[in-house]
Tab-separated table of C-alpha atoms in Angstrom:
chain	number	residue	atom	x	y	z
A	1	MET	CA	-58.887	-29.645	-19.175
A	2	ALA	CA	-57.245	-29.827	-22.772
A	3	ASN	CA	-57.254	-25.828	-23.022
A	4	LYS	CA	-55.481	-25.762	-19.516
A	5	ILE	CA	-52.920	-28.452	-20.772
A	6	SER	CA	-52.338	-26.298	-23.882
A	7	SER	CA	-52.098	-22.989	-21.608
A	8	ILE	CA	-49.248	-24.528	-19.669
A	9	LEU	CA	-47.279	-25.852	-22.796
A	10	VAL	CA	-47.512	-22.371	-24.164
A	11	VAL	CA	-46.092	-21.197	-20.409
A	12	LEU	CA	-43.287	-23.329	-20.521
A	13	VAL	CA	-42.388	-22.943	-24.225
A	14	LEU	CA	-42.278	-19.035	-23.566
A	15	VAL	CA	-40.348	-19.538	-20.350
A	16	LEU	CA	-37.709	-21.828	-21.933
A	17	ILE	CA	-37.329	-19.086	-24.943
A	18	PHE	CA	-37.023	-16.571	-22.177
A	19	PHE	CA	-34.535	-18.133	-20.352
A	20	THR	CA	-32.708	-19.295	-23.440
A	21	SER	CA	-32.157	-15.699	-24.419
A	22	PHE	CA	-30.642	-14.972	-21.488
A	23	SER	CA	-28.472	-18.177	-20.979
A	24	MET	CA	-26.751	-17.948	-24.360
A	25	GLY	CA	-23.351	-16.392	-23.926
A	26	MET	CA	-21.366	-14.453	-26.853
A	27	ASP	CA	-18.878	-16.653	-28.737
A	28	VAL	CA	-15.616	-14.384	-28.755
A	29	ASN	CA	-13.906	-16.896	-31.275
A	30	LYS	CA	-17.072	-16.787	-33.671
A	31	ILE	CA	-17.080	-12.812	-33.604
A	32	LEU	CA	-13.164	-12.365	-34.333
A	33	SER	CA	-13.354	-15.140	-37.300
A	34	ASN	CA	-15.105	-12.134	-39.086
A	35	TYR	CA	-11.995	-10.226	-39.167
A	36	SER	CA	-9.002	-11.953	-40.901
A	37	ASP	CA	-6.459	-8.864	-39.403
A	38	TYR	CA	-7.022	-10.726	-36.035
A	39	GLY	CA	-6.888	-14.152	-36.927
A	40	THR	CA	-3.519	-14.595	-34.904
A	41	PHE	CA	-5.212	-12.903	-31.774
A	42	ASN	CA	-8.291	-15.205	-32.147
A	43	HIS	CA	-6.041	-18.401	-32.053
A	44	LEU	CA	-4.163	-17.431	-28.836
A	45	LEU	CA	-7.185	-16.512	-27.220
A	46	ASP	CA	-8.374	-20.263	-27.975
A	47	ALA	CA	-5.053	-21.609	-27.509
A	48	THR	CA	-4.305	-20.168	-23.913
A	49	GLY	CA	-8.004	-21.289	-22.915
A	50	LEU	CA	-9.078	-17.689	-22.660
A	51	SER	CA	-12.196	-17.905	-25.028
A	52	GLY	CA	-14.200	-19.987	-22.638
A	53	ASN	CA	-13.763	-17.474	-19.724
A	54	ILE	CA	-14.552	-14.587	-22.160
A	55	ASN	CA	-17.651	-16.346	-23.177
A	56	SER	CA	-18.898	-16.707	-19.847
A	57	ARG	CA	-19.067	-12.978	-19.238
A	58	GLN	CA	-21.947	-10.771	-20.324
A	59	THR	CA	-19.954	-7.616	-20.446
A	60	ILE	CA	-16.282	-7.229	-21.880
A	61	THR	CA	-13.637	-5.123	-23.965
A	62	LEU	CA	-10.861	-6.586	-25.671
A	63	LEU	CA	-7.755	-4.884	-26.683
A	64	ALA	CA	-7.382	-6.828	-29.979
A	65	LEU	CA	-3.673	-7.060	-31.231
A	66	ASP	CA	-3.646	-7.392	-35.221
A	67	ASN	CA	-1.460	-10.550	-36.944
A	68	GLY	CA	1.695	-8.306	-36.950
A	69	ALA	CA	1.566	-7.337	-33.472
A	70	CYS	CA	1.048	-10.974	-32.013
A	71	GLY	CA	4.771	-12.173	-33.306
A	72	SER	CA	6.097	-11.156	-29.614
A	73	LEU	CA	3.420	-13.499	-28.015
A	74	GLN	CA	4.053	-16.412	-30.411
A	75	GLY	CA	7.359	-17.692	-28.995
A	76	ARG	CA	6.252	-17.439	-25.443
A	77	PRO	CA	5.197	-20.263	-23.182
A	78	VAL	CA	1.333	-20.670	-23.192
A	79	SER	CA	1.214	-19.361	-19.545
A	80	GLU	CA	3.159	-16.407	-20.049
A	81	ALA	CA	1.001	-15.344	-23.316
A	82	LYS	CA	-1.986	-16.522	-21.212
A	83	ALA	CA	-1.005	-14.017	-18.294
A	84	ILE	CA	-0.168	-10.992	-21.094
A	85	LEU	CA	-3.486	-11.829	-22.712
A	86	MET	CA	-5.510	-11.327	-19.569
A	87	ASN	CA	-4.748	-7.827	-19.399
A	88	HIS	CA	-6.137	-7.641	-22.795
A	89	VAL	CA	-9.431	-8.273	-21.521
A	90	ILE	CA	-11.258	-5.451	-19.982
A	91	LEU	CA	-14.061	-6.289	-17.214
A	92	ASP	CA	-16.092	-3.427	-18.429
A	93	TYR	CA	-17.926	-1.739	-21.500
A	94	TYR	CA	-15.684	0.673	-23.422
A	95	ASP	CA	-16.169	1.747	-26.908
A	96	GLU	CA	-14.847	4.771	-28.596
A	97	SER	CA	-16.986	7.333	-26.951
A	98	LYS	CA	-16.403	6.108	-23.610
A	99	LEU	CA	-12.620	6.257	-24.419
A	100	ASN	CA	-13.149	9.701	-25.659
A	101	ALA	CA	-14.575	10.791	-22.196
A	102	ILE	CA	-11.428	9.521	-20.430
A	103	LYS	CA	-9.779	12.707	-22.274
A	104	ALA	CA	-11.466	15.135	-19.762
A	105	LYS	CA	-9.469	13.360	-16.515
A	106	ARG	CA	-6.469	12.399	-18.817
A	107	SER	CA	-5.873	9.033	-16.999
A	108	THR	CA	-7.826	5.962	-15.363
A	109	LEU	CA	-7.340	2.496	-14.354
A	110	LEU	CA	-9.603	-0.418	-15.596
A	111	THR	CA	-9.851	-3.822	-14.064
A	112	THR	CA	-8.705	-6.830	-16.367
A	113	LEU	CA	-9.383	-10.647	-16.568
A	114	TYR	CA	-5.742	-11.031	-14.591
A	115	GLN	CA	-7.109	-9.536	-11.523
A	116	THR	CA	-9.699	-12.422	-11.068
A	117	THR	CA	-6.801	-14.949	-10.874
A	118	GLY	CA	-5.677	-13.631	-7.449
A	119	MET	CA	-2.423	-13.410	-8.288
A	120	ALA	CA	-2.102	-9.703	-9.263
A	121	LYS	CA	0.003	-7.524	-7.250
A	122	ASN	CA	0.716	-3.798	-7.532
A	123	ASN	CA	-2.069	-2.964	-9.865
A	124	GLN	CA	-1.065	-6.003	-12.268
A	125	GLY	CA	-4.721	-6.548	-12.996
A	126	SER	CA	-5.399	-3.062	-14.169
A	127	VAL	CA	-4.535	-1.257	-17.481
A	128	ASN	CA	-3.660	2.075	-17.349
A	129	VAL	CA	-5.325	4.243	-20.169
A	130	THR	CA	-3.762	7.859	-20.599
A	131	VAL	CA	-4.219	10.597	-22.775
A	132	SER	CA	-1.017	11.934	-24.024
A	133	LYS	CA	-0.415	15.544	-24.698
A	134	SER	CA	-0.374	15.013	-28.556
A	135	GLY	CA	-4.156	13.336	-27.823
A	136	ASP	CA	-3.069	9.837	-28.163
A	137	ILE	CA	-4.991	7.383	-26.124
A	138	MET	CA	-2.234	5.098	-24.640
A	139	PHE	CA	-2.596	1.688	-22.905
A	140	GLY	CA	0.127	0.128	-20.293
A	141	SER	CA	-0.230	-2.166	-17.247
A	142	GLY	CA	-1.291	-0.570	-14.379
A	143	ALA	CA	1.635	-2.014	-12.197
A	144	GLN	CA	4.061	0.787	-11.089
A	145	GLY	CA	6.962	1.589	-13.348
A	146	SER	CA	5.207	0.157	-16.480
A	147	PRO	CA	5.440	2.281	-19.565
A	148	LEU	CA	2.457	3.333	-21.685
A	149	GLU	CA	3.672	2.117	-25.219
A	150	SER	CA	0.309	0.284	-26.707
A	151	LYS	CA	-1.576	3.062	-28.667
A	152	TYR	CA	-5.150	2.703	-29.429
A	153	LEU	CA	-5.824	2.547	-33.126
A	154	GLY	CA	-9.558	2.340	-33.356
A	155	SER	CA	-12.655	0.496	-32.956
A	156	VAL	CA	-12.998	-3.152	-34.663
A	157	MET	CA	-16.960	-3.611	-33.462
A	158	SER	CA	-18.949	-2.894	-30.709
A	159	ASN	CA	-22.623	-4.613	-29.230
A	160	PRO	CA	-23.312	-1.687	-26.574
A	161	PHE	CA	-23.064	-3.091	-23.252
A	162	ASN	CA	-22.087	-6.504	-24.212
A	163	ILE	CA	-18.826	-6.470	-26.171
A	164	SER	CA	-16.422	-4.005	-27.681
A	165	ILE	CA	-13.228	-4.583	-29.533
A	166	LEU	CA	-10.458	-2.224	-29.777
A	167	HIS	CA	-7.599	-2.374	-32.077
A	168	VAL	CA	-4.198	-1.563	-30.069
A	169	SER	CA	-0.708	-1.528	-31.381
A	170	GLN	CA	1.051	-3.884	-29.269
A	171	PRO	CA	0.858	-6.296	-26.187
A	172	VAL	CA	0.354	-4.490	-22.600
A	173	VAL	CA	3.399	-6.022	-20.687
A	174	ASP	CA	4.112	-5.027	-16.979
A	175	HIS	CA	7.598	-5.439	-15.845
A	176	LEU	CA	6.596	-7.976	-12.988
A	177	THR	CA	5.099	-10.533	-15.649
A	178	LEU	CA	8.457	-11.210	-17.051
A	179	SER	CA	11.652	-12.163	-15.540
A	180	PRO	CA	14.756	-10.592	-16.864
A	181	SER	CA	15.609	-13.607	-19.009
A	182	GLN	CA	12.115	-13.649	-20.410
A	183	SER	CA	12.064	-9.653	-21.213
A	184	PRO	CA	11.575	-8.829	-24.666
A	185	THR	CA	14.861	-7.082	-25.229
A	186	THR	CA	16.854	-10.399	-24.363
A	187	SER	CA	14.378	-13.299	-25.386
A	188	THR	CA	15.732	-15.242	-28.442
A	189	THR	CA	12.369	-16.523	-29.419
A	190	SER	CA	10.777	-12.893	-29.527
A	191	PRO	CA	11.063	-10.770	-32.472
A	192	SER	CA	12.700	-7.389	-32.047
A	193	SER	CA	10.059	-5.166	-32.427
A	194	SER	CA	8.738	-6.497	-29.392
A	195	PRO	CA	7.968	-3.609	-26.671
A	196	THR	CA	10.743	-3.014	-24.321
A	197	ASP	CA	10.205	-2.642	-20.712
A	198	SER	CA	13.737	-1.782	-19.368
A	199	SER	CA	14.197	0.812	-16.700
A	200	PRO	CA	10.497	1.834	-17.106
A	201	PRO	CA	9.589	5.404	-15.717
A	202	THR	CA	7.870	5.379	-12.299
A	203	PRO	CA	4.232	6.527	-12.476
A	204	SER	CA	3.182	9.206	-10.184
A	205	ARG	CA	-0.128	8.823	-8.309
A	206	HIS	CA	-1.629	12.231	-10.397
A	207	ALA	CA	-2.616	12.387	-14.306
A	208	SER	CA	-0.075	14.163	-16.319
A	209	GLY	CA	1.207	14.223	-19.538
A	210	PRO	CA	4.247	12.170	-20.843
A	211	HIS	CA	7.684	13.893	-20.364
A	212	ASN	CA	10.573	14.361	-23.052
A	213	GLY	CA	8.011	13.373	-25.527
A	214	LYS	CA	7.938	9.927	-24.203
A	215	HIS	CA	4.606	8.209	-23.104
A	216	ALA	CA	5.181	7.739	-19.321
A	217	ALA	CA	2.908	5.411	-17.057
A	218	ASP	CA	1.439	8.096	-15.320
A	219	GLY	CA	-1.178	6.677	-12.835
A	220	PRO	CA	-4.712	8.086	-12.802
A	221	ALA	CA	-5.724	10.542	-10.062
A	222	ASP	CA	-9.009	8.525	-9.401
A	223	GLY	CA	-7.495	4.931	-9.796
A	224	PRO	CA	-7.937	1.993	-7.417
A	225	THR	CA	-5.932	1.996	-4.550
A	226	SER	CA	-3.567	-1.015	-4.021
A	227	ASP	CA	-5.434	-2.423	-1.577
A	228	SER	CA	-8.377	-2.484	-4.080
A	229	ALA	CA	-6.334	-4.001	-6.513
A	230	LYS	CA	-5.696	-7.181	-4.607
A	231	ALA	CA	-9.194	-8.229	-4.122
A	232	PRO	CA	-10.478	-10.223	-7.516
A	233	ALA	CA	-12.973	-8.289	-9.444
A	234	PRO	CA	-16.692	-9.522	-9.107
A	235	SER	CA	-17.942	-11.243	-12.302
A	236	SER	CA	-20.541	-9.328	-14.286
A	237	SER	CA	-22.069	-12.692	-15.511
A	238	SER	CA	-23.082	-13.572	-12.047
A	239	MET	CA	-25.183	-10.459	-11.351
A	240	VAL	CA	-26.711	-10.818	-15.001
A	241	ASN	CA	-27.572	-14.684	-14.011
A	242	VAL	CA	-29.645	-13.461	-10.807
A	243	GLY	CA	-31.163	-10.855	-13.045
A	244	SER	CA	-32.257	-13.620	-15.781
A	245	SER	CA	-33.777	-15.704	-12.757
A	246	VAL	CA	-35.965	-12.805	-11.409
A	247	GLY	CA	-36.917	-12.148	-14.917
A	248	VAL	CA	-38.170	-15.782	-15.434
A	249	LEU	CA	-39.967	-15.774	-12.356
A	250	MET	CA	-41.658	-12.698	-13.387
A	251	VAL	CA	-42.590	-14.051	-16.765
A	252	ILE	CA	-43.839	-17.157	-15.256
A	253	GLY	CA	-46.245	-15.336	-12.778
A	254	LEU	CA	-47.529	-12.961	-15.107
A	255	LEU	CA	-48.290	-15.826	-17.934
A	256	MET	CA	-49.979	-17.972	-15.102
A	257	ASN	CA	-51.901	-15.155	-14.172
A	258	LEU	CA	-53.115	-14.527	-17.433
A	259	VAL	CA	-53.917	-18.323	-18.272
A	260	GLY	CA	-56.078	-18.164	-14.917
A	261	PHE	CA	-54.021	-20.129	-12.551
């Protein structure tokens, strides 16, 4: 009897350790705290309440802004800064090697956290990633007419298939997020270095390089249709939770078989 009780305790402890390892999510604030150049970006994620949403997910890519590039967000209302930053959270894993793979097709759309709000329309919940003729990887809102003005500057860190943090030059802003009175070119609270989105070029639905030396927001050939962009993207964390639950049950069955139950 004593041996059976000991075996049960061993099984329970191992199952608890196994389950805890899956339940523990990432801590984006803790990760970013290791990089002082992104302290303001880290603070904005916390102040807008996005940190908790990010931490609840198993796979994420952050388009991180350094302290200087965050200036145009600090003077905005929290709700507006949050809407912009949600398009800096890509619901998939993209490191430098995966970005380089985009060069073969020149342009693509990536689903962002803003897509899950149900408020995204006209590809607002997507980021357009396009490789310019000069070879630069440029980011912009997937909304039609939005410019590609945010340049990929390098990788900050990556933990394969879990989290990747990419350094980009400036906020990804679409012309539908801001009203004319809130646009970076007319706002009294935003610095003059903020990205301008007045009279943005209309993107085509085929991948092509920028014209006249300017990064135009050309739509990807294989990007999602407008109908697919309206549906909230599924959370990868729910799929992982199901997988971890199945794994726990398998471990329980295996261990109970080993101890003779």
